[in-house]
Coordinates of C-alpha atoms and ligand atoms in Angstrom, one line a residue:
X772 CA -7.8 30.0 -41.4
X773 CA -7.6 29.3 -37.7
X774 CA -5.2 26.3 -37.1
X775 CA -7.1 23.0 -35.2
X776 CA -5.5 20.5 -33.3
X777 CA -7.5 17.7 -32.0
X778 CA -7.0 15.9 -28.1
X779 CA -9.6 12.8 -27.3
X780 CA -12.0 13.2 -24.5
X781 CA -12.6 9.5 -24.6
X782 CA -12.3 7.8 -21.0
X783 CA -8.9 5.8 -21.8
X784 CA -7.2 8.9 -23.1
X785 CA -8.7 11.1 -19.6
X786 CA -6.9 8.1 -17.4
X787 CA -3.5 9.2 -18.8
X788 CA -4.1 12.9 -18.8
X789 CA -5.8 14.0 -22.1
X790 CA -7.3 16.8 -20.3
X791 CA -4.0 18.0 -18.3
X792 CA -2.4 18.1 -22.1
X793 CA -5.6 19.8 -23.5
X794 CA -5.7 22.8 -20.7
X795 CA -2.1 22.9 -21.1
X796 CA -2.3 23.8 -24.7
X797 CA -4.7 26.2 -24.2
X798 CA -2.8 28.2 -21.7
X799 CA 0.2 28.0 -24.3
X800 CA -1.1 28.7 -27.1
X801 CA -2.8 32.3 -24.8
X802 CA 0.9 32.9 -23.9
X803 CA 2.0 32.9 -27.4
X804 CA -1.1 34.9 -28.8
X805 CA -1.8 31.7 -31.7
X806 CA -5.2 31.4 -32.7
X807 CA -6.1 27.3 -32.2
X808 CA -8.6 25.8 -32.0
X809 CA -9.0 22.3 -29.6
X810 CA -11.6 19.9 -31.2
X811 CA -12.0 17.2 -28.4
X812 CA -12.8 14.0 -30.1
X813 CA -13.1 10.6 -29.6
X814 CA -9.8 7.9 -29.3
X815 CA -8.8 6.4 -32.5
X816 CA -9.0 3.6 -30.3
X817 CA -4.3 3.4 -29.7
X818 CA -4.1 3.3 -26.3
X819 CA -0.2 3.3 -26.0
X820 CA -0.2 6.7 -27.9
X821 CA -2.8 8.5 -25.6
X822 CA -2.6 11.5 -24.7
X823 CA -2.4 11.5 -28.7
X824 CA -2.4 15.1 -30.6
X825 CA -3.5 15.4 -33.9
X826 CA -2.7 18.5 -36.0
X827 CA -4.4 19.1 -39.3
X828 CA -2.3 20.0 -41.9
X829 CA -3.4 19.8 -45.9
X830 CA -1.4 16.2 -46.6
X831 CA -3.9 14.7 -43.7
X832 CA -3.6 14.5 -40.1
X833 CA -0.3 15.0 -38.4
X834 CA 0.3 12.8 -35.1
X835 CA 2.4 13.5 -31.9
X836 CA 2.2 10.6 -28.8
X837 CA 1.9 9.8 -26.1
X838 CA 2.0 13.8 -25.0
X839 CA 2.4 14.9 -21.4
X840 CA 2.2 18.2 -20.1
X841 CA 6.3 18.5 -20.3
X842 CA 6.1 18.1 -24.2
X843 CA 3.6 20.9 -24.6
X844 CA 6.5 23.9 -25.1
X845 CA 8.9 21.6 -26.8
X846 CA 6.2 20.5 -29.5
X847 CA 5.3 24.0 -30.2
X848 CA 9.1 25.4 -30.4
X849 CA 9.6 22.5 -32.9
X850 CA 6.8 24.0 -35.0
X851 CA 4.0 21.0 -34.3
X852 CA 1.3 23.1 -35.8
X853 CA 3.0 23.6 -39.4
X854 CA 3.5 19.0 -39.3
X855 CA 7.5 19.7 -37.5
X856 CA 9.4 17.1 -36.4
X857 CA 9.5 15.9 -32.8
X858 CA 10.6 12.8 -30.6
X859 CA 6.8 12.2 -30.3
X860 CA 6.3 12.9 -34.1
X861 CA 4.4 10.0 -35.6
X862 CA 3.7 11.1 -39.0
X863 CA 0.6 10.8 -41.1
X864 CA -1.7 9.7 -38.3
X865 CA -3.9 7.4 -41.3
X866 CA -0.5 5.7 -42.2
X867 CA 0.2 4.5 -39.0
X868 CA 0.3 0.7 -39.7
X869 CA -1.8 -0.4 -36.9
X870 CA -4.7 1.8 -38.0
X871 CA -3.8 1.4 -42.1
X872 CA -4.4 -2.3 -41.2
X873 CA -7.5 -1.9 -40.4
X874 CA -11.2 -2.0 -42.1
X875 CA -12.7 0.9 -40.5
X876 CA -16.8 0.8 -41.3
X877 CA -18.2 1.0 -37.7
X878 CA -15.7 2.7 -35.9
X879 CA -15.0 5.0 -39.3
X880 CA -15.2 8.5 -37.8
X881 CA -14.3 7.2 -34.4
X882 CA -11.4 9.8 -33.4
X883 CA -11.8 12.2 -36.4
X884 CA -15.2 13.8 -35.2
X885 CA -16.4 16.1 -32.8
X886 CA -19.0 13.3 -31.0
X887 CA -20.7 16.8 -29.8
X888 CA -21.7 18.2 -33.0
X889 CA -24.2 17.0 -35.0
X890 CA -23.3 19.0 -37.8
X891 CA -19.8 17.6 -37.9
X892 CA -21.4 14.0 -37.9
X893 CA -23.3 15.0 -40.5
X894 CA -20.1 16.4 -42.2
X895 CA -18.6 13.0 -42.6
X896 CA -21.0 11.1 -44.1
X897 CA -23.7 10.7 -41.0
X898 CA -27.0 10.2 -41.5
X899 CA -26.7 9.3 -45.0
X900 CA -27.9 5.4 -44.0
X901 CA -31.0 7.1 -42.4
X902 CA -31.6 8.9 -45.9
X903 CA -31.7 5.7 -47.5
X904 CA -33.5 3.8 -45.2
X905 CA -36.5 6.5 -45.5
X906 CA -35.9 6.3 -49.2
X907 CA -36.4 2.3 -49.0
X908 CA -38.5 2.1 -46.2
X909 CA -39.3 -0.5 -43.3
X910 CA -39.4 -3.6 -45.0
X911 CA -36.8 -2.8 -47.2
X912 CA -34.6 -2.1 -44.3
X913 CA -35.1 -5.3 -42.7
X914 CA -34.4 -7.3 -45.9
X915 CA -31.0 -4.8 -46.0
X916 CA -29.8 -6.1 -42.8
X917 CA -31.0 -10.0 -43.4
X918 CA -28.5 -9.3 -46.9
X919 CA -25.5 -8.0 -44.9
X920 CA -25.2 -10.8 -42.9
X921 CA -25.1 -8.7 -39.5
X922 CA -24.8 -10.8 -36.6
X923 CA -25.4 -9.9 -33.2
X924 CA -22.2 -8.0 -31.3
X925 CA -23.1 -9.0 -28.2
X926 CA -22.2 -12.1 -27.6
X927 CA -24.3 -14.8 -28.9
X928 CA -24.3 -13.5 -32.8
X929 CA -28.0 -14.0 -33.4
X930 CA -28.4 -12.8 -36.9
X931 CA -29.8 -8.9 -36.2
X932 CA -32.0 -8.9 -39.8
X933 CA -33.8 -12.1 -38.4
X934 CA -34.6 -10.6 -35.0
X935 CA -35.8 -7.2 -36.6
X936 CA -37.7 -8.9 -39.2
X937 CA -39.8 -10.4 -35.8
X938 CA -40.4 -7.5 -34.4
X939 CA -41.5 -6.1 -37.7
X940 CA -43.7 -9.1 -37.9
X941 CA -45.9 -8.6 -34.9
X942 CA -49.3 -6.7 -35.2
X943 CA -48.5 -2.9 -35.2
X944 CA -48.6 -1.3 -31.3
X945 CA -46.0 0.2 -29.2
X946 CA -43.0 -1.5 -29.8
X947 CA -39.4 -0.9 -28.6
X948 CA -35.6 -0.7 -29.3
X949 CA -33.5 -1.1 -26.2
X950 CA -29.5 -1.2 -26.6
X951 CA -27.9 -2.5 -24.5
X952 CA -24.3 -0.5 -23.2
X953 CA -24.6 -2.7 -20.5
X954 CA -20.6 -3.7 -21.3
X955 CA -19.7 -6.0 -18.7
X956 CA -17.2 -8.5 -20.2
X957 CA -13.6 -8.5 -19.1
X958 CA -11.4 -6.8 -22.1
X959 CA -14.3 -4.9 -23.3
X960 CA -14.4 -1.1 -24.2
X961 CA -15.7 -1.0 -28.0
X962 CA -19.5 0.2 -26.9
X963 CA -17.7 2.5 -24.5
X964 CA -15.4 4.0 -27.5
X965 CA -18.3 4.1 -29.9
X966 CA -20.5 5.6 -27.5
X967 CA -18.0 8.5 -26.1
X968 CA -16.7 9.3 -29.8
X969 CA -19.1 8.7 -32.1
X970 CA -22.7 8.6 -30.4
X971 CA -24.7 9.6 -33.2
X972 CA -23.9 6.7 -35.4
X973 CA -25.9 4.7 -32.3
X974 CA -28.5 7.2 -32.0
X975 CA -28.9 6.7 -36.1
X976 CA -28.9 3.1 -35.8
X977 CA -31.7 2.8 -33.3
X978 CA -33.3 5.1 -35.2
X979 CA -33.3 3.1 -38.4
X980 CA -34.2 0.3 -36.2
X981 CA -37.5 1.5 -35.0
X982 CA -38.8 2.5 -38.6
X983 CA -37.7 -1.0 -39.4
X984 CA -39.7 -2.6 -36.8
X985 CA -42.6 0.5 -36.7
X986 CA -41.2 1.2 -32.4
X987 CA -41.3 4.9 -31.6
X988 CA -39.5 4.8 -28.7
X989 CA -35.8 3.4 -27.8
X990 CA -33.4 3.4 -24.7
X991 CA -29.9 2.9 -24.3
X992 CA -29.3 0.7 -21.1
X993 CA -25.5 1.9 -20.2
X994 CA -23.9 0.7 -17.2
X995 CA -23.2 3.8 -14.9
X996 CA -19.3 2.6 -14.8
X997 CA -19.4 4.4 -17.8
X998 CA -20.6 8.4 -16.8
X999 CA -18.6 9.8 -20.3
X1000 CA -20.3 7.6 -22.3
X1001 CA -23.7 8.5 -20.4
X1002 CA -22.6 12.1 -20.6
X1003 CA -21.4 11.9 -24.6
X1004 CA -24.8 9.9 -25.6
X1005 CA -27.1 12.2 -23.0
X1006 CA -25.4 15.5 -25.5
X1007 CA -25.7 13.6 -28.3
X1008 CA -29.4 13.3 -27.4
X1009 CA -30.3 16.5 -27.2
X1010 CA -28.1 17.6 -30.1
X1011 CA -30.2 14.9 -32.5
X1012 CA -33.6 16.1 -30.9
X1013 CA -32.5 19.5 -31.4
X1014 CA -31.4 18.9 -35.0
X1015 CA -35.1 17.3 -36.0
X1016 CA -33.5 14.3 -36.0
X1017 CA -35.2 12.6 -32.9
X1018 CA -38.8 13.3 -31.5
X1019 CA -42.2 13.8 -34.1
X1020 CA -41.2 13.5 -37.9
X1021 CA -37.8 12.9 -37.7
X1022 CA -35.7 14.4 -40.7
X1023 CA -39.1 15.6 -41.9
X1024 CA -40.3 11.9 -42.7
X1025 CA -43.5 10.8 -41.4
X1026 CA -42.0 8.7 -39.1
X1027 CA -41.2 9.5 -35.2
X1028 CA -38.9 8.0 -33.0
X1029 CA -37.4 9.7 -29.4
X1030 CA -34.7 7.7 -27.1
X1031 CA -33.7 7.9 -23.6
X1032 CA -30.6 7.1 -21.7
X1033 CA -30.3 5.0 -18.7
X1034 CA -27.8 4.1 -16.7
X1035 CA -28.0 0.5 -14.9
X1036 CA -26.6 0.0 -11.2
X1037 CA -23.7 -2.3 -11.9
X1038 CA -24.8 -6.0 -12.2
X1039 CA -22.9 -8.4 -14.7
X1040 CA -25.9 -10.3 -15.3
X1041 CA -27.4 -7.3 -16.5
X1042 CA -26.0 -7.4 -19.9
X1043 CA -28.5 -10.6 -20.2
X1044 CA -31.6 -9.5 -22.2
X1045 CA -34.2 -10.4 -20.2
X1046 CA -32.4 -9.4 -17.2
X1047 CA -31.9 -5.8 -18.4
X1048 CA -35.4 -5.3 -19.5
X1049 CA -36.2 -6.4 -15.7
X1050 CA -33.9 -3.3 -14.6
X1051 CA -35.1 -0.8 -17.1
X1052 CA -38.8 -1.8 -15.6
X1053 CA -37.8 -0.5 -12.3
X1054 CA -37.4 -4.1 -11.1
X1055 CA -34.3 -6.5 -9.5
X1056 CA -32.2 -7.8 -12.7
X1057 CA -33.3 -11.4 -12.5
X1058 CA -33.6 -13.6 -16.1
X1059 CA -36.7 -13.9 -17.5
X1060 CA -37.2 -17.3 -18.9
X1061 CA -38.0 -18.1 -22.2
X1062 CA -39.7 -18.4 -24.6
X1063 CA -41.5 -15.6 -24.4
X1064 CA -38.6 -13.9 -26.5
X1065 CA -38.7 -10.4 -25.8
X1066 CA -39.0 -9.9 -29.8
X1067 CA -42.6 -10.8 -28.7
X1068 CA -43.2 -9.7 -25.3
X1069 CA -40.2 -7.8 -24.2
X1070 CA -40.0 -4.1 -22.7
X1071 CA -43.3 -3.4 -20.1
X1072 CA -44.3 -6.8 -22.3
X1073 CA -44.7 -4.9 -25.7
X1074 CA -42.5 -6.4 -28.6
X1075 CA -39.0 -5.2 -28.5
X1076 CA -36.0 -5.6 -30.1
X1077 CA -32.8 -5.5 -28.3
X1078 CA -29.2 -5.5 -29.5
X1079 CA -25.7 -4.6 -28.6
X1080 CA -24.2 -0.7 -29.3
X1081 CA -22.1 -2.4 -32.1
X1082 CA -25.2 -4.1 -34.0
X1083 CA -26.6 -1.3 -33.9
X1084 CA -24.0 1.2 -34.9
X1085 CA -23.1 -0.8 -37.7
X1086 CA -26.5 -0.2 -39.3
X1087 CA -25.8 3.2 -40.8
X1088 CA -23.4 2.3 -42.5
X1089 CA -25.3 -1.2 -43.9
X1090 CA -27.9 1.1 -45.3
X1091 CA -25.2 3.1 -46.8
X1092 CA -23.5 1.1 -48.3
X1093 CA -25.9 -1.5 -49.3
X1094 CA -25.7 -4.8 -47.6
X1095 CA -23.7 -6.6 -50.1
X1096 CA -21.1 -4.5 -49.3
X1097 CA -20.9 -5.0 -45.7
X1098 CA -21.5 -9.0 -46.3
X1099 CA -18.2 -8.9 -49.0
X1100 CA -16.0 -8.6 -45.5
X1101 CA -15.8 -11.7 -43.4
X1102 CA -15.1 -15.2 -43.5
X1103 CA -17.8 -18.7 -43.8
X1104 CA -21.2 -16.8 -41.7
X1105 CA -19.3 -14.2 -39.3
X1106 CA -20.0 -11.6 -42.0
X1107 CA -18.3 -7.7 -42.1
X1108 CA -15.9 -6.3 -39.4
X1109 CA -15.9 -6.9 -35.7
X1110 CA -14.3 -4.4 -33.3
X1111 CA -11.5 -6.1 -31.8
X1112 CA -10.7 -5.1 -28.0
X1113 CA -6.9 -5.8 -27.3
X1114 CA -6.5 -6.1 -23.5
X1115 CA -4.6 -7.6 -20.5
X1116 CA -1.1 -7.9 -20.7
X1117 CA -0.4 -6.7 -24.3
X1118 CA 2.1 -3.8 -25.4
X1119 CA -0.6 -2.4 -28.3
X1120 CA -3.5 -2.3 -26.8
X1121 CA -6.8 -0.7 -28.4
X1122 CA -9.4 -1.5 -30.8
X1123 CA -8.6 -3.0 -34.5
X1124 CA -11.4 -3.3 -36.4
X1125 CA -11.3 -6.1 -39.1
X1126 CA -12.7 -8.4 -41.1
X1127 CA -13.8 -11.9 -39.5
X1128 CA -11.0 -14.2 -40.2
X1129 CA -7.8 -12.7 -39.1
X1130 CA -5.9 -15.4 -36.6
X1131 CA -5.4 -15.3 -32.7
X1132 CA -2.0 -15.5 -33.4
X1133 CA -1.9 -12.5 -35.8
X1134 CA -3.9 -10.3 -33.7
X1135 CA -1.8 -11.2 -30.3
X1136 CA 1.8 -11.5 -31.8
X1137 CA 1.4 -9.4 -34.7
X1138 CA -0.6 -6.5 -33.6
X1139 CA -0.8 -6.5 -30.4
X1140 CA 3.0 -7.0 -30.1
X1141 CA 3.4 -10.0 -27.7
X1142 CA 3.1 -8.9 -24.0
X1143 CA 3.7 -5.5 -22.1
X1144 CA 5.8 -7.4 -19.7
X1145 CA 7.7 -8.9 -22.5
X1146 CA 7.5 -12.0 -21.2
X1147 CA 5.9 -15.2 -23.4
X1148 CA 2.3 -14.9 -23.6
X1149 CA 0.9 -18.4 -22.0
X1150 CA -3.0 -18.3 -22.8
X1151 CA -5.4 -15.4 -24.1
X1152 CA -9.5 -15.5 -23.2
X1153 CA -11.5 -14.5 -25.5
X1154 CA -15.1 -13.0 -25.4
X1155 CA -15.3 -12.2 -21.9
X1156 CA -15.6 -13.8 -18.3
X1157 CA -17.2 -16.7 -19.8
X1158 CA -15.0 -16.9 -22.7
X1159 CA -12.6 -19.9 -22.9
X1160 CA -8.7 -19.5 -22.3
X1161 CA -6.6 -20.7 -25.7
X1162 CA -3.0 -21.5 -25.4
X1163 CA -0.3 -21.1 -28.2
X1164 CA -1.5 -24.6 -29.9
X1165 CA -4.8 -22.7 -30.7
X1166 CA -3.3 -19.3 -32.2
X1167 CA -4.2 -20.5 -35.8
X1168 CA -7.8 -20.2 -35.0
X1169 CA -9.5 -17.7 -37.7
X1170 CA -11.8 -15.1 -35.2
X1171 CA -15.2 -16.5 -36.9
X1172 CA -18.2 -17.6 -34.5
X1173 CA -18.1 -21.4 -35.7
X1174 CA -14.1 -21.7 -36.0
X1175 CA -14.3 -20.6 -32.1
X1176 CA -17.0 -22.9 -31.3
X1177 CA -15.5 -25.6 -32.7
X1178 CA -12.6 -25.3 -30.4
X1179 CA -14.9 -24.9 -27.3
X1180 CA -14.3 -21.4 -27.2
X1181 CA -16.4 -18.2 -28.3
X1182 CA -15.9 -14.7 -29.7
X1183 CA -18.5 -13.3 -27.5
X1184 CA -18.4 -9.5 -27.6
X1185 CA -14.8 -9.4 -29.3
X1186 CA -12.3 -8.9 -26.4
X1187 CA -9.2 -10.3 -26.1
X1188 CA -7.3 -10.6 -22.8
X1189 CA -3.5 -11.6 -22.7
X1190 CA -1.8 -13.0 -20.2
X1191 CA 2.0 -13.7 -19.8
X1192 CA 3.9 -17.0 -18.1
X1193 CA 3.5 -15.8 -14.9
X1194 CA -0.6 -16.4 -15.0
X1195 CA -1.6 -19.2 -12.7
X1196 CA -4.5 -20.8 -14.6
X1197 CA -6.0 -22.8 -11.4
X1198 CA -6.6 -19.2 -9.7
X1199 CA -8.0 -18.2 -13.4
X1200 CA -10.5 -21.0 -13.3
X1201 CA -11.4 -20.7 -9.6
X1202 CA -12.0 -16.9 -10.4
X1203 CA -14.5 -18.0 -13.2
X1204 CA -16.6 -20.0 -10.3
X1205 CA -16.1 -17.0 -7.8
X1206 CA -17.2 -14.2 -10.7
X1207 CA -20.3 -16.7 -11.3
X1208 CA -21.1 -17.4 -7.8
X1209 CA -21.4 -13.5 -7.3
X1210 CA -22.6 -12.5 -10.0
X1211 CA -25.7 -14.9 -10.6
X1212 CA -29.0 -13.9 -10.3
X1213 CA -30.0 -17.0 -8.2
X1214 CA -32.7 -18.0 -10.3
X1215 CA -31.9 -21.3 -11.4
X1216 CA -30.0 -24.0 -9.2
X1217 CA -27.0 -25.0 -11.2
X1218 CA -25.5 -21.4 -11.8
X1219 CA -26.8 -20.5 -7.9
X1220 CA -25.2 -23.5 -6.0
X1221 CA -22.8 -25.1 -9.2
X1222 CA -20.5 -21.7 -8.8
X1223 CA -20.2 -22.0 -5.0
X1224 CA -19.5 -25.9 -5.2
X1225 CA -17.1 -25.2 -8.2
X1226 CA -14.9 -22.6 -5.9
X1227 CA -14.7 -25.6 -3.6
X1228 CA -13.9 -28.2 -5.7
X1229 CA -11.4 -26.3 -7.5
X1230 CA -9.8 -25.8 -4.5
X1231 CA -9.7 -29.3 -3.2
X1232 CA -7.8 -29.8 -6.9
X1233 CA -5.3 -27.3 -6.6
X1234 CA -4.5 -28.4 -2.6
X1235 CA -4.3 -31.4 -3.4
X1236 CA -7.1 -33.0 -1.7
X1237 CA -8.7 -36.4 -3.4
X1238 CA -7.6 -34.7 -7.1
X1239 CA -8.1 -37.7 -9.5
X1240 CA -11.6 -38.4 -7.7
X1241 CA -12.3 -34.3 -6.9
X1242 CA -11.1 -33.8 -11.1
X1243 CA -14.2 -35.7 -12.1
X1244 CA -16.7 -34.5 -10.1
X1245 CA -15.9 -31.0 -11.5
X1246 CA -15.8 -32.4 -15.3
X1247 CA -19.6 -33.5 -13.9
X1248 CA -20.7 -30.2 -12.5
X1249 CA -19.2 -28.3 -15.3
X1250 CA -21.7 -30.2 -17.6
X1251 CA -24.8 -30.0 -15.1
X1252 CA -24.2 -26.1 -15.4
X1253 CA -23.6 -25.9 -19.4
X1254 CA -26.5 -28.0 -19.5
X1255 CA -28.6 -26.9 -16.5
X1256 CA -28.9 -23.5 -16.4
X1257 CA -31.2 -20.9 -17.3
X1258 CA -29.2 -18.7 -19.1
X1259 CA -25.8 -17.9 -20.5
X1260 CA -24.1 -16.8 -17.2
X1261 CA -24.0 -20.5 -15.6
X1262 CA -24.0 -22.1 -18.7
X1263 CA -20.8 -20.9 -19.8
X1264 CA -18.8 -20.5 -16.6
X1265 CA -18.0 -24.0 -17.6
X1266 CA -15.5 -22.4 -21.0
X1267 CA -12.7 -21.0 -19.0
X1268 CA -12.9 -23.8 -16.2
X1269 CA -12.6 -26.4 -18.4
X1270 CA -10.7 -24.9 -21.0
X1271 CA -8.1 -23.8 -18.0
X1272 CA -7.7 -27.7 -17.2
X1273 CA -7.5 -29.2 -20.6
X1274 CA -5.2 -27.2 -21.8
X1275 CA -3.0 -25.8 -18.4
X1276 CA -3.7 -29.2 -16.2
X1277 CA -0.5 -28.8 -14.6
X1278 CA -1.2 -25.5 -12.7
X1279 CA -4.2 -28.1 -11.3
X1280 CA -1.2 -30.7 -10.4
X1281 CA -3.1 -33.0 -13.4
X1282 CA -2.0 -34.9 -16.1
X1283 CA -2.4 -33.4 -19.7
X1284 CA -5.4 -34.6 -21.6
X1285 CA -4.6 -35.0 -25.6
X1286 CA -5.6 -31.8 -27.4
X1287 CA -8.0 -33.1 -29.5
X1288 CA -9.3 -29.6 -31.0
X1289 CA -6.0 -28.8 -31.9
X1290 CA -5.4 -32.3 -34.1
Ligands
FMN847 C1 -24.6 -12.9 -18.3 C2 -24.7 -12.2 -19.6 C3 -24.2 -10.9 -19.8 C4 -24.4 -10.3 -21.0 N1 -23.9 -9.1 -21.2 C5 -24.1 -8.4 -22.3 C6 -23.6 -7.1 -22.5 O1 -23.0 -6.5 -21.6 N2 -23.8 -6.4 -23.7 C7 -24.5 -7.1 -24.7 O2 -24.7 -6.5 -25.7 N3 -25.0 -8.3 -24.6 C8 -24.8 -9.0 -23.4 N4 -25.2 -10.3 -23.3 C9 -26.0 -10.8 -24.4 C10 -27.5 -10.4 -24.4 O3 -28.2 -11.3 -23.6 C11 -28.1 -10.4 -25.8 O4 -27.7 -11.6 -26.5 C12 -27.7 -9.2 -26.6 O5 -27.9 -8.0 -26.0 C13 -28.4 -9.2 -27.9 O6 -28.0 -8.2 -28.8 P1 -27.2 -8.6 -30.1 O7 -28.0 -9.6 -30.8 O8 -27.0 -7.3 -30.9 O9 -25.9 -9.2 -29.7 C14 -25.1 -11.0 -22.1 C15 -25.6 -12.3 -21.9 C16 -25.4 -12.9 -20.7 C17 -25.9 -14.3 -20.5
SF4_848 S1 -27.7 -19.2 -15.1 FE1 -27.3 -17.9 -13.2 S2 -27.6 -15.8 -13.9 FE2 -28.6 -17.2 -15.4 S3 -30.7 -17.4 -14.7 FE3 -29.6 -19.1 -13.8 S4 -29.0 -18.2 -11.8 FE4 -29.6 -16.5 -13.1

């Protein structure tokens, strides 16, 4: 049997040279004459161990990280490839505690798969949602997802059974799936990973999708920042529609559905529906207003559902597994697992998938490790740009939609940012305004001219300039945008710059407000 060893190919494992390690490997194991294969897969989603090298061996995977070029010889001469010990050894790569502490249904064969063969997808259980869902058929599928309690991964955790079940609803025509990879939020890399390491569970979600909602035709919006993940799902295209598993009939069924990938040009807003349907038209990313949802009148005004890469993704293995299953994860309505992104200042960061209900303060201190720097960590956001900064008082906050809301904060796409005691959280709230100011699409007035006036004003605060009087009138425009604006983008700018004052007001040169979420 030819031995195997597997390197990721995923973006975050490139940056610190996966590839260097993989070439050199190859040119090693030429030298020595050993017959190995390298199966480039995904990232099991450790950053601090990348380059990692996985060896398989009959008790499991064996791990060695982070590798550089250097360790190459010294791994082999201390007989890596039979499991032999090493200052880089880590063991049984699924006992790892960070990854055994995990509930692994989305990101399951994350890492362990080839993402370029559809064969070995199909090898570890793909496609077997798909097989059900032509077994149960469309309406059956919709009623799946309503059961599992899905909620949308994207941001604003619309339930994704409710939105399909629109769709469905509308008199039969050409209908849509769009997904959008669009990505854009600070801390985020989970549609990236997914999409570079395991991009047919997307391709089979979408897929189940449009027999759900009777759409023929899907595309994945991905934002060109991202060319391996464009690269990885444009493969895993072909490979599908190769297989019979994309195009007329798919799988043999009578049903046919075909995708295309696109990339966008690079505009934060985007990620906003309406927005990226404009783009994927061929037109300026400017937000549509609504009602009409696009459910109704969405893609080139045909009926369309769109959803995030992890709603989607998650689908497979809802059908699966049977909805129940999936809803027996989670706490109060934030059912199943959500793909955690650790980021900022953290020493473990990566993805830990879990289910809802695990703390701040056990997924910062605990997991994550406390800070890179090693510092105190002063104040995480959460869900993105327009995600609200929580201080230490708030680290008992369960990761569930409502528990964040309650707290004026949201969970938004599921990424974390840490920052230590040297963050200046006046500059972090003027950089909200600033992000906002250029990043809006100008269509409505308090986004368009709130952002610009909110760089000012916070500025006038911080120098000092009127601050009591100059403190209000930004409390005011805060609300005018949370209140005013057309979508998302301006409405929520308002989260980190108010969440930055209440609970930091002395990096404003304020007085500190009681903490009345945290009573
Ligand atoms: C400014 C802005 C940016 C957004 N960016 C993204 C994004 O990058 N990816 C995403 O899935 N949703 C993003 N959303 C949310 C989408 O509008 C929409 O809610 C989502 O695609 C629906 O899919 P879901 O129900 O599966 O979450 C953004 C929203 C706003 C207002
Ligand atoms: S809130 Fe901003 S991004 Fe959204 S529609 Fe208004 S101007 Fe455009």
């Amino acid at each position: 049997m030819t031995a195997r060893i597997f390197i990721s190919r995923d973006s975050g494992a490139l940056c610190v040279g996966a590839e260097q390690v993989a070439t050199a490997f190859r040119k090693a194991f030429e030298k020595r004459g050993l017959n190995v294969e390298i199966v480039r897969t995904g990232s099991r989603g450790m950053y601090w161990l990348e380059p990692l090298v996985e060896v398989e061996r009959p008790e499991g995977r064996i791990g060695y990280g982070p590798v550089q070029v250097k360790d190459v010889d010294g791994l082999l001469d201390a007989g890596m490839l039979d499991g032999g010990k090493h200052k880089l050894s880590l063991g049984r790569v699924d006992d790892i505690p960070w990854l055994k502490r995990q509930t692994r249904l989305t990101f399951y064969r994350c890492g362990i798969v080839d993402p370029r063969s559809l064969e070995d997808y199909k090898a570890h259980k793909g496609y077997e949602g798909l097989k059900k869902a032509l077994q149960v058929g469309p309406k059956a599928i919709v009623e799946e997802v309503v059961t599992s309690g899905l909620r949308g991964r994207g941001g604003a955790g619309f339930p994704t059974g409710i939105k399909w079940r629109t769709v469905a609803d509308t008199p039969p025509q050409q209908k849509y799936i769009v997904c959008n990879a669009d990505e854009g939020d600070s801390g985020t890399f989970a549609d990236r990973m997914i999409m570079e390491g395991d991009p047919f569970v997307l391709i089979e979600g979408m897929t189940i999708a449009g027999i759900a909602v009777g759409a023929t035709k899907g595309y994945v919006y991905i934002r060109s920042e991202y060319p391996h993940a464009i690269e990885a799902m444009e493969i895993a295209v072909r490979e599908a529609r190769k297989g019979g598993m994309l195009g007329r009939r798919i799988a043999g069924s009578e049903f046919d559905f075909d995708m295309e990938v696109r990339a966008g040009a690079g505009a934060y807003v985007c990620g906003e529906e309406t927005s990226l349907l404009e783009s994927l038209e061929g037109k300026r990313g400017e937000v549509r207003a609504k009602p009409p949802l696009p459910a109704h009148i969405g893609l080139f005004g045909k009926p369309t559902v769109i959803n995030n890469v992890l709603s989607l993704a998650s689908v497979p293995i809802i059908m699966s597994e049977g909805g129940p299953h999936y809803r027996d994860f989670g706490m109060g309505k934030s059912r199943g697992t959500m793909p955690i992104q650790l980021a900022g200042n953290i020493k473990h960061g990566g993805l830990f998938e879990t289910g809802f209900g695990i703390t701040l303060g056990e997924l910062v201190d605990d997991i994550g490790g406390g800070t890179r720097s090693g510092r105190p960590v002063r104040a995480v956001q959460v869900g993105g740009p327009l995600g609200a900064y929580f201080p230490r008082e708030l680290f008992d906050t369960p990761f569930d939609y409502e528990a964040f809301a309650a707290r004026d904060g949201l969970i938004g796409h599921g990424g974390i940012v840490v920052f230590d005691d040297t963050v200046d959280m006046a500059k972090q709230a003027r950089f909200a305004m600033e992000f906002c100011a250029i990043e809006s699409c100008g269509k409505c007035t308090p986004c368009r001219i709130g952002s610009a006036r909110g760089v000012e004003l916070v500025d006038k605060i911080t120098k000092g300039e009127d601050r009591a009087a100059n403190l209000i009138v930004l409390e005011d425009l805060c609300n005018t945008m949370k209140f005013g604006s057309l979508c998302a983008l301006g409405g929520f700018t308002p989260y980190p710059v108010m969440s930055a004052l209440t609970h930091f007001p002395e990096d404003f040169g304020a007085e500190k407000k009681r903490l009345a979420a945290a009573e």
